[in-house]
Short mmCIF file of N, CA, C and O in Angstrom, two decimals:
data_model
loop_
_atom_site.label_atom_id
_atom_site.label_comp_id
_atom_site.label_asym_id
_atom_site.label_seq_id
_atom_site.Cartn_x
_atom_site.Cartn_y
_atom_site.Cartn_z
N MET A 23 0.85 -1.17 0.00
CA MET A 23 0.00 0.00 0.00
C MET A 23 0.89 1.24 0.00
O MET A 23 1.89 1.29 0.69
N LYS A 24 0.51 2.23 -0.76
CA LYS A 24 1.31 3.45 -0.85
C LYS A 24 1.20 4.26 0.43
O LYS A 24 0.25 4.13 1.19
N THR A 25 2.18 5.11 0.65
CA THR A 25 2.17 5.98 1.82
C THR A 25 1.11 7.05 1.64
O THR A 25 1.01 7.68 0.59
N ILE A 26 0.33 7.24 2.67
CA ILE A 26 -0.75 8.23 2.64
C ILE A 26 -0.31 9.42 3.48
O ILE A 26 0.20 9.25 4.59
N THR A 27 -0.52 10.61 2.96
CA THR A 27 -0.09 11.82 3.66
C THR A 27 -1.25 12.41 4.47
O THR A 27 -2.42 12.09 4.23
N TYR A 28 -0.89 13.30 5.40
CA TYR A 28 -1.91 14.01 6.17
C TYR A 28 -2.81 14.82 5.24
O TYR A 28 -4.02 14.91 5.44
N ALA A 29 -2.21 15.39 4.20
CA ALA A 29 -2.98 16.21 3.26
C ALA A 29 -4.06 15.37 2.58
O ALA A 29 -5.19 15.84 2.38
N GLU A 30 -3.72 14.14 2.23
CA GLU A 30 -4.71 13.27 1.57
C GLU A 30 -5.85 12.92 2.53
O GLU A 30 -7.02 12.89 2.13
N VAL A 31 -5.53 12.69 3.78
CA VAL A 31 -6.56 12.40 4.77
C VAL A 31 -7.45 13.64 4.97
O VAL A 31 -8.68 13.54 5.02
N GLN A 32 -6.81 14.81 5.04
CA GLN A 32 -7.58 16.04 5.20
C GLN A 32 -8.51 16.28 4.02
O GLN A 32 -9.65 16.72 4.20
N GLN A 33 -8.05 15.96 2.81
CA GLN A 33 -8.92 16.10 1.63
C GLN A 33 -10.14 15.21 1.75
O GLN A 33 -11.26 15.62 1.42
N LEU A 34 -9.93 13.98 2.20
CA LEU A 34 -11.06 13.07 2.36
C LEU A 34 -12.03 13.59 3.41
O LEU A 34 -13.24 13.51 3.23
N VAL A 35 -11.50 14.12 4.50
CA VAL A 35 -12.36 14.62 5.57
C VAL A 35 -13.24 15.76 5.07
O VAL A 35 -14.41 15.86 5.43
N THR A 36 -12.71 16.59 4.21
CA THR A 36 -13.51 17.72 3.69
C THR A 36 -14.65 17.24 2.80
O THR A 36 -15.62 17.96 2.61
N LYS A 37 -14.56 16.01 2.30
CA LYS A 37 -15.61 15.47 1.42
C LYS A 37 -16.69 14.72 2.20
O LYS A 37 -17.72 14.35 1.64
N ILE A 38 -16.46 14.49 3.49
CA ILE A 38 -17.44 13.74 4.30
C ILE A 38 -18.62 14.65 4.60
O ILE A 38 -18.45 15.80 5.01
N PRO A 39 -19.85 14.15 4.41
CA PRO A 39 -21.03 14.94 4.77
C PRO A 39 -21.00 15.30 6.25
O PRO A 39 -20.53 14.52 7.09
N GLU A 40 -21.50 16.45 6.59
CA GLU A 40 -21.45 16.94 7.96
C GLU A 40 -22.13 15.98 8.94
O GLU A 40 -21.70 15.85 10.09
N THR A 41 -23.15 15.29 8.47
CA THR A 41 -23.85 14.35 9.35
C THR A 41 -22.97 13.15 9.72
O THR A 41 -23.24 12.47 10.71
N GLU A 42 -21.95 12.87 8.92
CA GLU A 42 -21.08 11.72 9.17
C GLU A 42 -19.81 12.10 9.93
O GLU A 42 -19.01 11.23 10.28
N LEU A 43 -19.62 13.39 10.19
CA LEU A 43 -18.40 13.82 10.88
C LEU A 43 -18.23 13.22 12.27
O LEU A 43 -17.11 12.85 12.64
N PRO A 44 -19.30 13.08 13.07
CA PRO A 44 -19.10 12.45 14.39
C PRO A 44 -18.53 11.04 14.29
O PRO A 44 -17.66 10.65 15.06
N LEU A 45 -18.99 10.27 13.32
CA LEU A 45 -18.49 8.92 13.12
C LEU A 45 -17.02 8.94 12.72
O LEU A 45 -16.20 8.19 13.27
N ALA A 46 -16.68 9.82 11.78
CA ALA A 46 -15.29 9.93 11.35
C ALA A 46 -14.40 10.37 12.51
O ALA A 46 -13.28 9.86 12.69
N TYR A 47 -14.90 11.30 13.31
CA TYR A 47 -14.14 11.79 14.46
C TYR A 47 -13.88 10.65 15.45
O TYR A 47 -12.75 10.49 15.94
N CYS A 48 -14.90 9.87 15.74
CA CYS A 48 -14.75 8.76 16.69
C CYS A 48 -13.72 7.75 16.18
O CYS A 48 -12.89 7.26 16.95
N LEU A 49 -13.78 7.45 14.90
CA LEU A 49 -12.82 6.52 14.31
C LEU A 49 -11.40 7.04 14.45
O LEU A 49 -10.50 6.33 14.90
N LEU A 50 -11.18 8.29 14.09
CA LEU A 50 -9.85 8.88 14.20
C LEU A 50 -9.40 8.96 15.65
O LEU A 50 -8.23 8.71 15.96
N ALA A 51 -10.31 9.30 16.56
CA ALA A 51 -9.96 9.39 17.98
C ALA A 51 -9.53 8.03 18.51
O ALA A 51 -8.57 7.93 19.29
N GLU A 52 -10.20 6.97 18.09
CA GLU A 52 -9.82 5.62 18.52
C GLU A 52 -8.45 5.25 18.01
O GLU A 52 -7.65 4.64 18.71
N LEU A 53 -8.16 5.63 16.77
CA LEU A 53 -6.85 5.33 16.20
C LEU A 53 -5.75 6.07 16.94
O LEU A 53 -4.65 5.55 17.16
N VAL A 54 -6.02 7.29 17.34
CA VAL A 54 -5.03 8.10 18.05
C VAL A 54 -4.83 7.56 19.46
O VAL A 54 -3.70 7.51 19.96
N ALA A 55 -5.90 7.16 20.12
CA ALA A 55 -5.83 6.71 21.50
C ALA A 55 -4.93 5.48 21.63
O ALA A 55 -4.16 5.38 22.57
N GLY A 56 -5.00 4.57 20.68
CA GLY A 56 -4.15 3.39 20.69
C GLY A 56 -4.40 2.47 21.88
O GLY A 56 -4.63 1.30 21.71
N GLU A 57 -4.31 3.00 23.09
CA GLU A 57 -4.49 2.21 24.28
C GLU A 57 -5.91 1.68 24.39
O GLU A 57 -6.14 0.64 24.99
N SER A 58 -6.85 2.40 23.84
CA SER A 58 -8.24 1.98 23.96
C SER A 58 -8.69 1.10 22.80
O SER A 58 -9.86 0.93 22.58
N GLN A 59 -7.71 0.55 22.07
CA GLN A 59 -8.10 -0.30 20.95
C GLN A 59 -8.76 -1.57 21.45
O GLN A 59 -8.46 -2.05 22.53
N SER A 60 -9.67 -2.06 20.69
CA SER A 60 -10.42 -3.24 21.10
C SER A 60 -9.50 -4.47 21.10
O SER A 60 -8.52 -4.52 20.37
N PRO A 61 -9.84 -5.46 21.92
CA PRO A 61 -9.05 -6.69 21.91
C PRO A 61 -9.06 -7.36 20.54
O PRO A 61 -8.08 -7.97 20.13
N GLN A 62 -10.18 -7.22 19.82
CA GLN A 62 -10.26 -7.81 18.49
C GLN A 62 -9.26 -7.15 17.54
O GLN A 62 -8.61 -7.82 16.75
N ALA A 63 -9.16 -5.81 17.61
CA ALA A 63 -8.22 -5.11 16.74
C ALA A 63 -6.78 -5.48 17.10
O ALA A 63 -5.95 -5.68 16.21
N ALA A 64 -6.50 -5.58 18.39
CA ALA A 64 -5.15 -5.97 18.82
C ALA A 64 -4.83 -7.38 18.32
O ALA A 64 -3.71 -7.65 17.86
N PHE A 65 -5.80 -8.28 18.41
CA PHE A 65 -5.61 -9.65 17.94
C PHE A 65 -5.30 -9.68 16.45
O PHE A 65 -4.40 -10.39 16.00
N MET A 66 -6.02 -8.89 15.67
CA MET A 66 -5.82 -8.89 14.22
C MET A 66 -4.48 -8.28 13.82
O MET A 66 -3.99 -8.53 12.73
N ARG A 67 -3.87 -7.51 14.70
CA ARG A 67 -2.56 -6.94 14.40
C ARG A 67 -1.43 -7.94 14.66
O ARG A 67 -0.30 -7.70 14.27
N LEU A 68 -1.74 -9.05 15.31
CA LEU A 68 -0.73 -10.08 15.54
C LEU A 68 -0.43 -10.80 14.23
O LEU A 68 -1.25 -10.82 13.32
N SER A 69 0.74 -11.42 14.18
CA SER A 69 1.07 -12.23 12.99
C SER A 69 0.19 -13.48 13.00
O SER A 69 -0.39 -13.84 14.02
N VAL A 70 0.12 -14.15 11.87
CA VAL A 70 -0.70 -15.36 11.77
C VAL A 70 -0.23 -16.40 12.77
O VAL A 70 -1.05 -17.05 13.43
N ASP A 71 1.08 -16.57 12.91
CA ASP A 71 1.59 -17.55 13.86
C ASP A 71 1.22 -17.20 15.29
O ASP A 71 0.86 -18.09 16.08
N GLU A 72 1.28 -15.92 15.65
CA GLU A 72 0.90 -15.51 17.00
C GLU A 72 -0.58 -15.74 17.25
O GLU A 72 -0.98 -16.17 18.33
N ARG A 73 -1.41 -15.46 16.23
CA ARG A 73 -2.85 -15.69 16.38
C ARG A 73 -3.14 -17.16 16.57
O ARG A 73 -3.97 -17.55 17.40
N ARG A 74 -2.46 -18.02 15.81
CA ARG A 74 -2.65 -19.46 15.96
C ARG A 74 -2.28 -19.92 17.36
O ARG A 74 -2.96 -20.75 17.96
N GLN A 75 -1.19 -19.36 17.89
CA GLN A 75 -0.75 -19.73 19.23
C GLN A 75 -1.78 -19.30 20.27
O GLN A 75 -2.12 -20.07 21.17
N VAL A 76 -2.30 -18.09 20.15
CA VAL A 76 -3.32 -17.60 21.08
C VAL A 76 -4.56 -18.48 21.01
O VAL A 76 -5.12 -18.89 22.04
N LEU A 77 -5.00 -18.79 19.80
CA LEU A 77 -6.20 -19.63 19.64
C LEU A 77 -5.99 -21.03 20.18
O LEU A 77 -6.90 -21.62 20.78
N ALA A 78 -4.79 -21.58 20.00
CA ALA A 78 -4.49 -22.90 20.54
C ALA A 78 -4.54 -22.90 22.06
O ALA A 78 -5.08 -23.82 22.68
N GLN A 79 -4.00 -21.84 22.68
CA GLN A 79 -4.05 -21.73 24.14
C GLN A 79 -5.49 -21.61 24.62
O GLN A 79 -5.88 -22.26 25.60
N GLN A 80 -6.29 -20.81 23.95
CA GLN A 80 -7.69 -20.64 24.34
C GLN A 80 -8.46 -21.95 24.16
O GLN A 80 -9.30 -22.30 24.99
N ALA A 81 -8.18 -22.66 23.09
CA ALA A 81 -8.86 -23.95 22.85
C ALA A 81 -8.52 -24.94 23.96
O ALA A 81 -9.40 -25.67 24.45
N GLU A 82 -7.26 -24.96 24.37
CA GLU A 82 -6.85 -25.86 25.45
C GLU A 82 -7.54 -25.49 26.76
O GLU A 82 -8.00 -26.36 27.51
N GLN A 83 -7.66 -24.20 27.04
CA GLN A 83 -8.35 -23.75 28.25
C GLN A 83 -9.82 -24.16 28.21
O GLN A 83 -10.38 -24.60 29.23
N MET A 84 -10.46 -24.00 27.07
CA MET A 84 -11.87 -24.36 26.96
C MET A 84 -12.06 -25.86 27.05
O MET A 84 -13.04 -26.34 27.64
N LYS A 85 -11.14 -26.63 26.50
CA LYS A 85 -11.22 -28.09 26.59
C LYS A 85 -11.19 -28.51 28.06
O LYS A 85 -12.01 -29.32 28.50
N THR A 86 -10.26 -27.93 28.81
CA THR A 86 -10.16 -28.23 30.24
C THR A 86 -11.44 -27.83 30.96
O THR A 86 -11.97 -28.58 31.78
N HIS A 87 -11.95 -26.64 30.65
CA HIS A 87 -13.18 -26.16 31.29
C HIS A 87 -14.34 -27.11 31.01
O HIS A 87 -15.10 -27.48 31.93
N TYR A 88 -14.51 -27.52 29.76
CA TYR A 88 -15.62 -28.40 29.42
C TYR A 88 -15.46 -29.78 30.05
O TYR A 88 -16.44 -30.41 30.43
N GLU A 89 -14.23 -30.25 30.16
CA GLU A 89 -14.01 -31.54 30.82
C GLU A 89 -14.37 -31.45 32.30
O GLU A 89 -14.96 -32.38 32.87
N GLU A 90 -14.01 -30.33 32.95
CA GLU A 90 -14.28 -30.17 34.37
C GLU A 90 -15.77 -29.97 34.67
O GLU A 90 -16.23 -30.30 35.77
N THR A 91 -16.52 -29.44 33.73
CA THR A 91 -17.93 -29.14 33.98
C THR A 91 -18.88 -30.07 33.23
O THR A 91 -20.07 -29.79 33.15
N ALA A 92 -18.37 -31.17 32.75
CA ALA A 92 -19.19 -32.09 31.95
C ALA A 92 -20.38 -32.62 32.73
O ALA A 92 -21.51 -32.66 32.21
N ASP A 93 -20.16 -33.05 33.98
CA ASP A 93 -21.25 -33.61 34.77
C ASP A 93 -22.34 -32.57 35.03
O ASP A 93 -23.54 -32.86 34.89
N GLU A 94 -21.92 -31.38 35.41
CA GLU A 94 -22.88 -30.30 35.68
C GLU A 94 -23.69 -29.96 34.42
O GLU A 94 -24.90 -29.80 34.47
N ARG A 95 -23.01 -29.88 33.30
CA ARG A 95 -23.67 -29.54 32.05
C ARG A 95 -24.65 -30.64 31.63
O ARG A 95 -25.77 -30.37 31.21
N THR A 96 -24.25 -31.87 31.80
CA THR A 96 -25.12 -33.00 31.46
C THR A 96 -26.38 -32.96 32.33
O THR A 96 -27.48 -33.21 31.84
N GLU A 97 -26.20 -32.61 33.59
CA GLU A 97 -27.33 -32.57 34.51
C GLU A 97 -28.37 -31.52 34.10
O GLU A 97 -29.56 -31.78 34.06
N TRP A 98 -27.92 -30.32 33.79
CA TRP A 98 -28.90 -29.28 33.47
C TRP A 98 -29.38 -29.35 32.03
O TRP A 98 -30.40 -28.76 31.69
N GLN A 99 -28.70 -30.10 31.18
CA GLN A 99 -29.16 -30.23 29.80
C GLN A 99 -30.07 -31.43 29.61
O GLN A 99 -30.76 -31.55 28.59
N SER A 100 -30.06 -32.34 30.56
CA SER A 100 -30.90 -33.54 30.40
C SER A 100 -32.28 -33.31 31.03
O SER A 100 -32.50 -32.35 31.71
N GLY A 101 -33.14 -34.23 30.78
CA GLY A 101 -34.48 -34.14 31.35
C GLY A 101 -35.52 -33.95 30.27
O GLY A 101 -35.22 -33.81 29.09
N ASP A 102 -36.76 -33.94 30.73
CA ASP A 102 -37.88 -33.79 29.80
C ASP A 102 -38.08 -32.35 29.41
O ASP A 102 -37.88 -31.44 30.21
N PHE A 103 -38.50 -32.16 28.20
CA PHE A 103 -38.84 -30.83 27.71
C PHE A 103 -40.31 -30.61 28.04
O PHE A 103 -41.17 -31.40 27.69
N ILE A 104 -40.59 -29.54 28.75
CA ILE A 104 -41.97 -29.27 29.17
C ILE A 104 -42.43 -27.99 28.49
O ILE A 104 -41.83 -26.92 28.64
N ASP A 105 -43.49 -28.12 27.73
CA ASP A 105 -44.07 -26.97 27.04
C ASP A 105 -45.25 -26.50 27.88
O ASP A 105 -46.26 -27.18 28.00
N GLU A 106 -45.13 -25.32 28.46
CA GLU A 106 -46.18 -24.82 29.37
C GLU A 106 -47.26 -24.05 28.64
O GLU A 106 -48.16 -23.53 29.28
N TYR A 107 -47.19 -23.94 27.37
CA TYR A 107 -48.19 -23.14 26.65
C TYR A 107 -49.30 -23.99 26.17
O TYR A 107 -49.38 -24.94 25.64
#
């Protein structure tokens, strides 16, 4: 992707309808804040290998969780379905 200048961004901003300026402002403010970026955005900035590692760790944690709660889950998921209507 080519380098984008501040002037090019400013030109685009001048073309945004006034009703859309709050949305554009919020987007730019989030980009500037950096610290307030969403976990999803931070995740997508990781390399593919790093994302795979994170997902593998999360999958292992969930596997352990489901194994530990299998009896409880079976108990509340089993039984007769009662339609009260």
